[in-house]
Coordinates of C-alpha atoms in Angstrom, one line a residue:
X22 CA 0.0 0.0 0.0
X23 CA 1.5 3.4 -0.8
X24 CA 1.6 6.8 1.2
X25 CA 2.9 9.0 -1.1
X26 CA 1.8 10.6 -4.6
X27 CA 3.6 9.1 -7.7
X28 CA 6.1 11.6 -7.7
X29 CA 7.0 10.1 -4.5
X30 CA 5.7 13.6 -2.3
X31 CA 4.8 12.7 0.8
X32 CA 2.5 14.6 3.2
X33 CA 4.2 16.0 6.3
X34 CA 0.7 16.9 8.9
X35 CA -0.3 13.1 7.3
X36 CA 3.0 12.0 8.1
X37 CA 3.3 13.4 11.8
X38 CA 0.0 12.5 13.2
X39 CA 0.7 8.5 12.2
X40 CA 3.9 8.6 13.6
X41 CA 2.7 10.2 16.6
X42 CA -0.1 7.7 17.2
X43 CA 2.1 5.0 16.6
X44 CA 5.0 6.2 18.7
X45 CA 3.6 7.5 21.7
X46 CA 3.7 5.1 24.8
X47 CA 1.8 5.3 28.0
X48 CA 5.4 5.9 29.6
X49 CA 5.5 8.7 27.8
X50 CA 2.4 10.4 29.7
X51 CA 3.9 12.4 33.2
X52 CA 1.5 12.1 36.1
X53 CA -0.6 15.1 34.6
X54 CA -1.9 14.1 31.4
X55 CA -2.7 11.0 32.9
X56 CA -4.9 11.9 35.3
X57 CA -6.1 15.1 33.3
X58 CA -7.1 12.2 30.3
X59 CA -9.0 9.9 33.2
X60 CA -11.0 13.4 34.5
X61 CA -12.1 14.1 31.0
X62 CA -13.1 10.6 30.4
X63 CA -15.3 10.4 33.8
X64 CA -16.5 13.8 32.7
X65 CA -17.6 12.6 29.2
X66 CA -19.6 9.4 31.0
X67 CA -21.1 11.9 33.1
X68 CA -22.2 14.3 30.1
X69 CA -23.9 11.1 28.5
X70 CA -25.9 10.2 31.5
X71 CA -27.3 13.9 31.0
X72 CA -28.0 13.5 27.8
X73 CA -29.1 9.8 28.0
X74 CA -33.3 10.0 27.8
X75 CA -33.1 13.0 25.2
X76 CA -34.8 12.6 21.4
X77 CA -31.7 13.0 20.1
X78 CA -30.1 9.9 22.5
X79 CA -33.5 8.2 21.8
X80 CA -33.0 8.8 17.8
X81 CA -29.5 7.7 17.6
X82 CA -30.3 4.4 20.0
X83 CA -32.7 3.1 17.3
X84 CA -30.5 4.0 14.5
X85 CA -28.1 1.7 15.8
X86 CA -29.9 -1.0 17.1
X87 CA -31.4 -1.1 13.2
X88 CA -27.5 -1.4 12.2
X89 CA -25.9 -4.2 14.3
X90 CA -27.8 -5.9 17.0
X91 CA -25.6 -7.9 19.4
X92 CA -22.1 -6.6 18.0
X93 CA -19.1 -6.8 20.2
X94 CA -19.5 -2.8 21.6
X95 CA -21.6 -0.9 24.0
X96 CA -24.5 0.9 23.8
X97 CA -23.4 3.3 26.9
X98 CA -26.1 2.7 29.7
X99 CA -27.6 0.0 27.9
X100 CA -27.0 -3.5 27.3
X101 CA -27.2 -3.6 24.2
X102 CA -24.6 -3.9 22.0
X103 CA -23.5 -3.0 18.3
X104 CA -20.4 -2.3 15.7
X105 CA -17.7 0.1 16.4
X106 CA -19.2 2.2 14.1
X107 CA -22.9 2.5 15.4
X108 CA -21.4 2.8 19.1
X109 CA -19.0 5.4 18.6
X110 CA -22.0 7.3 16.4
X111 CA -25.0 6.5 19.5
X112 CA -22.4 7.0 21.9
X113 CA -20.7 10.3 21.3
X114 CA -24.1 11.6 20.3
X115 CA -25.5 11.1 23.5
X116 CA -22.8 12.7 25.3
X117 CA -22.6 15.5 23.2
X118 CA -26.5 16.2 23.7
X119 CA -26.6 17.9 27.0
X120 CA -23.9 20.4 26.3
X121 CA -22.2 19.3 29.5
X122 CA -19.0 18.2 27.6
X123 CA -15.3 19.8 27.7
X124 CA -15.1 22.4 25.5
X125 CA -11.8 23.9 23.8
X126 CA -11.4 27.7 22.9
X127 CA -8.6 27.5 20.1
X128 CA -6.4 30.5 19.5
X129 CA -7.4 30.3 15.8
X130 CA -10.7 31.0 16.5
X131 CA -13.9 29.3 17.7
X132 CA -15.2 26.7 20.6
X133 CA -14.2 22.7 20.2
X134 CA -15.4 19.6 22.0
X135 CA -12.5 17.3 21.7
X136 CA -14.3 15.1 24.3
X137 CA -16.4 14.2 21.1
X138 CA -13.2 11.8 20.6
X139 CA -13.3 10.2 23.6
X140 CA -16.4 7.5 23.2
X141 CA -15.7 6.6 19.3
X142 CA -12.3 5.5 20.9
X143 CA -13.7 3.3 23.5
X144 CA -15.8 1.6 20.9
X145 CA -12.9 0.9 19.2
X146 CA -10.7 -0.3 22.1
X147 CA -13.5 -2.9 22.6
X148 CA -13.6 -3.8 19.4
X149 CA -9.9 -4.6 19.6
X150 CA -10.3 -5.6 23.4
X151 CA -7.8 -3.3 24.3
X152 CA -6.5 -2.7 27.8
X153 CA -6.7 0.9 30.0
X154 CA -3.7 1.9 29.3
X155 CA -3.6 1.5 25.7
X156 CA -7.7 3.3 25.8
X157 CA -5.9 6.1 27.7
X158 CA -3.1 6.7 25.4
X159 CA -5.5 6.6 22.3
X160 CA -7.6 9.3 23.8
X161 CA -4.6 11.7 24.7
X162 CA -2.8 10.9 21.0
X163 CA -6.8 11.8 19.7
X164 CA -6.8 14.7 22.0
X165 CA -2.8 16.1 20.6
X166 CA -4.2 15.8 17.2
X167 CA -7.7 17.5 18.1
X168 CA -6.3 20.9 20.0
X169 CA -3.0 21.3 17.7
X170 CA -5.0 21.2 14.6
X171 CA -7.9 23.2 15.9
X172 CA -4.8 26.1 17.1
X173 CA -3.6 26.3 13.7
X174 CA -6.3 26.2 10.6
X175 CA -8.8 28.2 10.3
X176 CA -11.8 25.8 9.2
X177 CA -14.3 28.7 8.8
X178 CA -17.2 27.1 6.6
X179 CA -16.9 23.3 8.2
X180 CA -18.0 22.6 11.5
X181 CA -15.5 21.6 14.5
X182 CA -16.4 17.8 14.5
X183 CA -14.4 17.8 11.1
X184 CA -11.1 17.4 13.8
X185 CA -12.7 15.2 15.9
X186 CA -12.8 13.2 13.3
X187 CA -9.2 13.4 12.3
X188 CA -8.6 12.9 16.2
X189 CA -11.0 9.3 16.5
X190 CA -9.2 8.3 12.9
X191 CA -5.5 8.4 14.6
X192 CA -6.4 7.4 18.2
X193 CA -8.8 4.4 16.9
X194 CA -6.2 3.2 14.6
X195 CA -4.0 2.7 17.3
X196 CA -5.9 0.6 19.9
X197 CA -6.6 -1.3 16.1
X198 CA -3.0 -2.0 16.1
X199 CA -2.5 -0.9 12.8
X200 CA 0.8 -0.1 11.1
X201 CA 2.3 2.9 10.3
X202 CA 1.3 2.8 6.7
X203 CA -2.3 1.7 7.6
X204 CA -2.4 5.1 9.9
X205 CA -1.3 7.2 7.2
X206 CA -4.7 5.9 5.4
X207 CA -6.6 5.9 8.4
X208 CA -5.8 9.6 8.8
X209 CA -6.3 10.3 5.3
X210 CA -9.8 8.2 3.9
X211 CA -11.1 10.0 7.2
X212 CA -9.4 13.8 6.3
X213 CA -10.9 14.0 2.9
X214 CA -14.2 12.0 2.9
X215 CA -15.5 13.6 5.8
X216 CA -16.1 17.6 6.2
X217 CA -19.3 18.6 7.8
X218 CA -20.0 22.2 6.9
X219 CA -20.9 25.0 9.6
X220 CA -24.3 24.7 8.9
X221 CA -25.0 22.6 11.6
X222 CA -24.9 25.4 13.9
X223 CA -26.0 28.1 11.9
X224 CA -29.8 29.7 12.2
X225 CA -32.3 27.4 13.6
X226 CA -30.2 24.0 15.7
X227 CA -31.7 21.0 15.4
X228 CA -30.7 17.7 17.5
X229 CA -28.0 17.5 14.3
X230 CA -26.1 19.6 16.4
X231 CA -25.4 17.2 18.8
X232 CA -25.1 14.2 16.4
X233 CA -22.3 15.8 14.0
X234 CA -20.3 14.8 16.7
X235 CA -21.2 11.1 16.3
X236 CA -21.0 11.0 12.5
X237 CA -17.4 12.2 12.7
X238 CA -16.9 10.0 15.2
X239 CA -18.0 7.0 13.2
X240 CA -16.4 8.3 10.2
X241 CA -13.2 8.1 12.2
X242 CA -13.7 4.5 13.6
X243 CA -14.9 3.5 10.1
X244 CA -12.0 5.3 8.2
X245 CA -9.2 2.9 10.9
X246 CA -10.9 0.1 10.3
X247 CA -11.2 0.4 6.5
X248 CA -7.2 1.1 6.2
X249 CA -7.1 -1.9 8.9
X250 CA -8.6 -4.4 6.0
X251 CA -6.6 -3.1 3.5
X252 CA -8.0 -0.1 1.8
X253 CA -5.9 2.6 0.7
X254 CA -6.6 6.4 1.4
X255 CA -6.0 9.2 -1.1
X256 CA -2.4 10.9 -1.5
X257 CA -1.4 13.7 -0.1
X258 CA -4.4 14.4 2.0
X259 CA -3.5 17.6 3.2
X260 CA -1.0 19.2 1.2
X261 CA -2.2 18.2 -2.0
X262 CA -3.9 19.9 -5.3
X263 CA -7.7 19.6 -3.9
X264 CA -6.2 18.5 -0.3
X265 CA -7.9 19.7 2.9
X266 CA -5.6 22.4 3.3
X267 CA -6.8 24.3 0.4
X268 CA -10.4 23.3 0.4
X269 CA -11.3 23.7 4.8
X270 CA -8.3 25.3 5.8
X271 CA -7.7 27.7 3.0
X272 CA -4.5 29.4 5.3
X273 CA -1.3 29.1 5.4
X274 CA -0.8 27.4 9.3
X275 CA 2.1 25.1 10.9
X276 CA 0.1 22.7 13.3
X277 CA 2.5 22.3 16.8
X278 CA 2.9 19.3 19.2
X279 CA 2.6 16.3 18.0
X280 CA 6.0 14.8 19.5
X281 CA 5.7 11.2 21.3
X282 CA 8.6 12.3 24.0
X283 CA 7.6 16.0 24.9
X284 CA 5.2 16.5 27.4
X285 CA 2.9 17.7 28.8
X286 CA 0.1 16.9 26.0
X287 CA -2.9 19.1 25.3
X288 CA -5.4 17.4 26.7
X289 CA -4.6 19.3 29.8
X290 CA -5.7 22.4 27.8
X291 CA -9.4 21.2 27.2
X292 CA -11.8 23.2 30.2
X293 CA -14.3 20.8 31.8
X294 CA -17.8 23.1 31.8
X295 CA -19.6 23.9 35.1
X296 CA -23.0 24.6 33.2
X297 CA -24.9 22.3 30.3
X298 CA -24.6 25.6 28.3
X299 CA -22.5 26.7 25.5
X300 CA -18.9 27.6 26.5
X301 CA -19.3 31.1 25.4
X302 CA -22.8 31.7 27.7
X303 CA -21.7 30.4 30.4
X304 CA -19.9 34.0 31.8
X305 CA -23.4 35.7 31.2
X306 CA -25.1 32.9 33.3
X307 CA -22.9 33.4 36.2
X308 CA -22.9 36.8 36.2
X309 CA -27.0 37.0 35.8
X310 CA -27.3 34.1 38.0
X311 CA -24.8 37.2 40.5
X312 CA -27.5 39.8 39.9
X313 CA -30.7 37.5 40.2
X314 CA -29.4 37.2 44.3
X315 CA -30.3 40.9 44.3
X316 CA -33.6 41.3 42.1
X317 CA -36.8 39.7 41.9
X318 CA -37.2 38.6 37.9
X319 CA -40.8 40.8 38.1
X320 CA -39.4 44.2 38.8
X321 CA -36.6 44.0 35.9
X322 CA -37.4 46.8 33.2
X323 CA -34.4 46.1 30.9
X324 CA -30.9 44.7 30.8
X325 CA -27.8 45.4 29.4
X326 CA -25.2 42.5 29.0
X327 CA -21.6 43.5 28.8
X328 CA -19.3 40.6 26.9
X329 CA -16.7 39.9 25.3
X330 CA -16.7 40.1 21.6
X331 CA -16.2 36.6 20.7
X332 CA -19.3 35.5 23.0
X333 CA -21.4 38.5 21.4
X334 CA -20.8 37.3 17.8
X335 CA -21.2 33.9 18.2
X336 CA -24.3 33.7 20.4
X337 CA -25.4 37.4 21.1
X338 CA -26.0 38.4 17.5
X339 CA -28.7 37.6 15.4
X340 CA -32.7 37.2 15.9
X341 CA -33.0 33.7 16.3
X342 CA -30.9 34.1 19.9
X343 CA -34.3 36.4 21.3
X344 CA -36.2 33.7 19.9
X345 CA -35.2 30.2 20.6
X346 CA -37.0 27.3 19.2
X347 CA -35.5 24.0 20.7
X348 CA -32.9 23.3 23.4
X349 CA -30.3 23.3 20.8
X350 CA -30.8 26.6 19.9
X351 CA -31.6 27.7 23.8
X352 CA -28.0 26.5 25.0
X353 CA -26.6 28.7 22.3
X354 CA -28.4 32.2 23.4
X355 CA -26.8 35.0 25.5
X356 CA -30.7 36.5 25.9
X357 CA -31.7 33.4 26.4
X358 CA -29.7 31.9 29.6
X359 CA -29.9 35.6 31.0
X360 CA -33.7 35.7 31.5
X361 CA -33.4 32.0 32.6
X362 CA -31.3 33.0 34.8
X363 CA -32.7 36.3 36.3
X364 CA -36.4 34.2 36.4
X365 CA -35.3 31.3 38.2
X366 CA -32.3 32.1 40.1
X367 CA -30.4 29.5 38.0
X368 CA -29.7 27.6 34.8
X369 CA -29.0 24.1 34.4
X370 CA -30.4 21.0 32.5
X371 CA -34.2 22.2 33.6
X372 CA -33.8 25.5 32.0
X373 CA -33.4 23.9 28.4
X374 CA -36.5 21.2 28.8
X375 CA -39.5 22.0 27.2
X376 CA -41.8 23.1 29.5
X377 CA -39.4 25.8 30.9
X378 CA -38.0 27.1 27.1
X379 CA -41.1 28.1 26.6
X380 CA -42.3 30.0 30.1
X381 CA -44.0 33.2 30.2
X382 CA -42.1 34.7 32.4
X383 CA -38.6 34.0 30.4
X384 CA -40.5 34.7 26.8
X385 CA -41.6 38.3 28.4
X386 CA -38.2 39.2 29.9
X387 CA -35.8 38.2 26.2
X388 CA -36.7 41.7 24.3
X389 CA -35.9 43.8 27.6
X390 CA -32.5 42.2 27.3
X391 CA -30.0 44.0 25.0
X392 CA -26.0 42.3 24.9
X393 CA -22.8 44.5 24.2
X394 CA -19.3 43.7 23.4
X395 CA -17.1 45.1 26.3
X396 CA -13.4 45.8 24.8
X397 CA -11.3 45.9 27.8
X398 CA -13.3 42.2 28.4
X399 CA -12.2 40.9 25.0
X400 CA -9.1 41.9 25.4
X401 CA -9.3 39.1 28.4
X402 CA -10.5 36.5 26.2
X403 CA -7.8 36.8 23.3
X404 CA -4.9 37.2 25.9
X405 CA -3.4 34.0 26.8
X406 CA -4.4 32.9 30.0
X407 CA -8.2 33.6 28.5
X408 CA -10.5 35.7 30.8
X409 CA -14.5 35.3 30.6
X410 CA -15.5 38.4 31.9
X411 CA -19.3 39.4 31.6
X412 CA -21.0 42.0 33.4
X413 CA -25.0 42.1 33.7
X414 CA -26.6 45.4 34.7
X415 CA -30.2 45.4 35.3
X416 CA -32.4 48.6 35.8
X417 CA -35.4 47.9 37.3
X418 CA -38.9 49.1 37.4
X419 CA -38.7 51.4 40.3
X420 CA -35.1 53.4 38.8
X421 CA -32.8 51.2 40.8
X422 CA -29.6 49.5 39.0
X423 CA -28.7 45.9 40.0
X424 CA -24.9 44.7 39.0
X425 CA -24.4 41.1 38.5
X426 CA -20.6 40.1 37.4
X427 CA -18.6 37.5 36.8
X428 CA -14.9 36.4 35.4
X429 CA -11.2 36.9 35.8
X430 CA -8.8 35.3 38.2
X431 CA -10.6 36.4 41.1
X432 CA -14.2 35.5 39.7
X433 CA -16.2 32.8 39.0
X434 CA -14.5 32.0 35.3
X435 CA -14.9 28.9 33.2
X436 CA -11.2 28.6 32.4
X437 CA -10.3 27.8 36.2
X438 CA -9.0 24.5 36.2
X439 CA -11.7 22.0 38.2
X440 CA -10.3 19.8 41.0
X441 CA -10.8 16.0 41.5
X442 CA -13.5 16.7 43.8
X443 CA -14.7 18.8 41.6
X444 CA -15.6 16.8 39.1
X445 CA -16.4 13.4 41.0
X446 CA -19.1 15.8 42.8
X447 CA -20.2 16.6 39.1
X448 CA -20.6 13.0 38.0
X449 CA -22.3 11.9 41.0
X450 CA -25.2 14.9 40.7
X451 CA -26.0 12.9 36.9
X452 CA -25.1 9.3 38.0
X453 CA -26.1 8.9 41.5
X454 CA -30.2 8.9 40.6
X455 CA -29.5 6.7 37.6
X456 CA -27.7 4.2 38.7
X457 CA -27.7 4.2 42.4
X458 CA -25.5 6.2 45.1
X459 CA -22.8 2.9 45.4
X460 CA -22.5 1.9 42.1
X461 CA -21.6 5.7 40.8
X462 CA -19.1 5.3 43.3
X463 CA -17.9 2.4 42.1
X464 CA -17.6 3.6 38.4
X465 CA -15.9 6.5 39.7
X466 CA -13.3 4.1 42.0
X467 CA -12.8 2.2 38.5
X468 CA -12.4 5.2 35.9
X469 CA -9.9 6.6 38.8
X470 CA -7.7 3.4 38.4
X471 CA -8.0 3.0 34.5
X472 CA -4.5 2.1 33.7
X473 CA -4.9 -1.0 35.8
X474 CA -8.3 -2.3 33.7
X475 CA -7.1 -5.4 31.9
X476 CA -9.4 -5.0 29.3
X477 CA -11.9 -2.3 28.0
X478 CA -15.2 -4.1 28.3
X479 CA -15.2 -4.2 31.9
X480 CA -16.4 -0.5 31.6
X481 CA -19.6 0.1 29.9
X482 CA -21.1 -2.7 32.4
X483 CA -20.3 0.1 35.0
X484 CA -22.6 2.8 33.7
X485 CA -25.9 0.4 32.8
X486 CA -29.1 2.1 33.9

């Protein structure tokens, strides 16, 4: 099977993540990654119990029990059990549901979920009946792959899932076992068959949103195991006349990273959310959910959100973000999480479910609510540590002005880095009701001690509902 072009033109980013996923050992990993790659992974099981009895989860359930009933992989919190392929799509859709996943701000611009990797690769490491160790490793080589790309091109026009695609292909291929040469077409029948454009998350979101991230992961899983059985993926995926730097990249960049011996590995870099909100609300929330301890929802007369660009583009701009239609759409709404907020004190998963997206009370308050872009706080956000500051100001009825803020190193900020309590306290508040107080326990006792499982399909048994 060849990996270069007929002129004998190789591809170096095609090149560098295969030899990267072949040559990185768990001895490689300090202390750090590995426990930052275990965190993420308990933090991806807990997003997937919130998104477990959605439509979406409910959708992608049938679509692969229609596919491959009583394959060798796990339907996460079932028993049922299908191919690589339909697990890694049902499964990484379900996490991804509930907004509740890590979430990546790259310097190139634009939010990321490499945790989308995290469950294609599982279903892959079953497949293979992989060990811990060599589960872990895939998901921090998927992860390297994931946040250097993501730091580098500019994909504007394709949706992020495009890398975690790219990511799955690499980190599936090794728990596979395949070659070097099978890697190289791994990476590359995955780079150019499969680019999902932005529209996913453009105008009106539907449940696609959430499963984008499942088709890229099963494109990435299916792309390993094709090269594993032989098949051979185009030359010079990247580099090449019609290659993906030229058609999604379309700028010059020089990905970083990607070096089996230097440490530490990005997966570090990837924030674990404190809200089941988009990354970029998630400052507004905290700093309405500040000024709702001060004012009663009734007496607001109008509010001014204060932001930082980035937040105000994304999901402060635009008439659809006054005027929600689904949960998708909801999670993605500066206006919207603020009058949550301000009405109920909070937001979390309630806020997005039906009967709540469409309250009186939250519907009356979205036109009084006007968002701002704050330079001084987007300066914060492109500087390096990233700041989310937001500041809400509400006037209220009777002439009085009510600050609520939030951000910075000595606020309540997204980009702090969450503790070990932190987020076993987070997977017990979604697990505990599911699946019982000391079996959550359990799951988190084993997910803690991951490098010592023997083999991968001692884990989905652990999160059955």
């Amino acid at each position: 099977m060849s990996n270069t072009s007929a002129s004998g033109q190789s591809d170096v980013l095609q090149d560098r993540i295969a030899r990267f996923a072949s040559d990185l050992a768990f001895e490689h990993l300090a202390a750090g990654d590995v426990e930052a790659a275990k965190a993420r992974i308990i933090d991806t099981f807990a997003a997937s119990y919130a998104g477990f009895f959605s439509e979406t989860a409910h959708a992608a359930r049938a679509y692969a029990a229609s596919l491959a009933p009583g394959g060798r992989c796990a339907i996460i919190g079932t028993r049922e059990r299908t191919s690589p392929e339909a697990a890694a799509f049902v499964n990484s859709t379900t996490s991804r549901q509930a907004e509740w996943n890590d979430v990546y701000m790259s310097r190139a611009g634009g939010g990321a979920h490499p945790s989308d990797v995290i469950l294609p690769i599982l279903a892959a490491a079953e497949h293979a009946g992989a060990d811990g160790k060599e589960f872990l490793t895939a998901v921090v080589i998927a992860y390297e792959v994931y946040l250097n790309i993501s730091d580098a091109a500019q994909i504007t026009g394709f949706d992020q899932s495009v890398l975690a695609g790219i990511g799955v292909a690499a980190g599936a291929g090794r728990v596979l076992g395949l070659t070097l040469p099978q890697l190289k077409h791994a990476v590359s029948i995955c780079a150019v068959a499969n680019n999902a454009i932005i529209q996913t998350r453009r105008d009106h979101m539907t449940m696609w949103k959430a499963a984008a991230a499942g088709q890229s992961g099963k494109a990435g899983v299916s792309a390993a195991l094709m090269a594993k059985a032989g098949m051979e993926g185009p030359s010079l995926p990247f580099e090449g006349a019609g290659g993906w730097n030229r058609t999604v990249a379309r700028n010059e960049y020089e990905v970083g990273g990607l070096d089996p011996r230097t440490g530490p590995y990005r997966i570090r870099d990837a924030l674990i959310k404190p809200r089941a909100s988009c990354a970029v609300t998630i400052s507004s929330i905290f700093a309405a959910e500040d000024a709702a301890r001060k004012v009663r929802a009734p007496d607001v007369e109008r509010v001014i959100v204060e932001t930082y660009g980035y937040a105000k583009n994304t999901v402060g701009t635009g008439e659809n973000r006054w005027n929600p239609g689904s949960s998708e759409s909801a999670d993605h709404s500066i206006p919207y999480v603020v009058a949550a907020a301000l009405c109920d004190g909070t937001v979390g998963q309630r806020q997005f479910k039906e009967d709540r997206l469409w309250g009186a009370d939250i519907r009356a308050l979205l036109p009084r609510i006007e968002v701002r872009a704050n330079d001084e706080f987007s300066k914060a956000y492109e500087a390096h540590p990233r700041w989310h500051y937001t500041r809400v100001t509400v006037h209220t009825r009777s002439g009085s002005v009510v600050v609520g803020e939030a951000g910075g190193p000595d606020g309540e900020d997204m980009g702090k880095e969450k503790s070990a309590a932190g987020i076993e306290a987070k997977f017990m508040s979604l697990a505990q009701d599911l699946i019982g107080e000391q079996r959550a326990k359990e799951a988190l006792r084993r997910m803690w001690s991951l490098p010592e499982i023997a083999d991968v399909k001692e884990i989905p048994p652990l999160f059955v509902l």
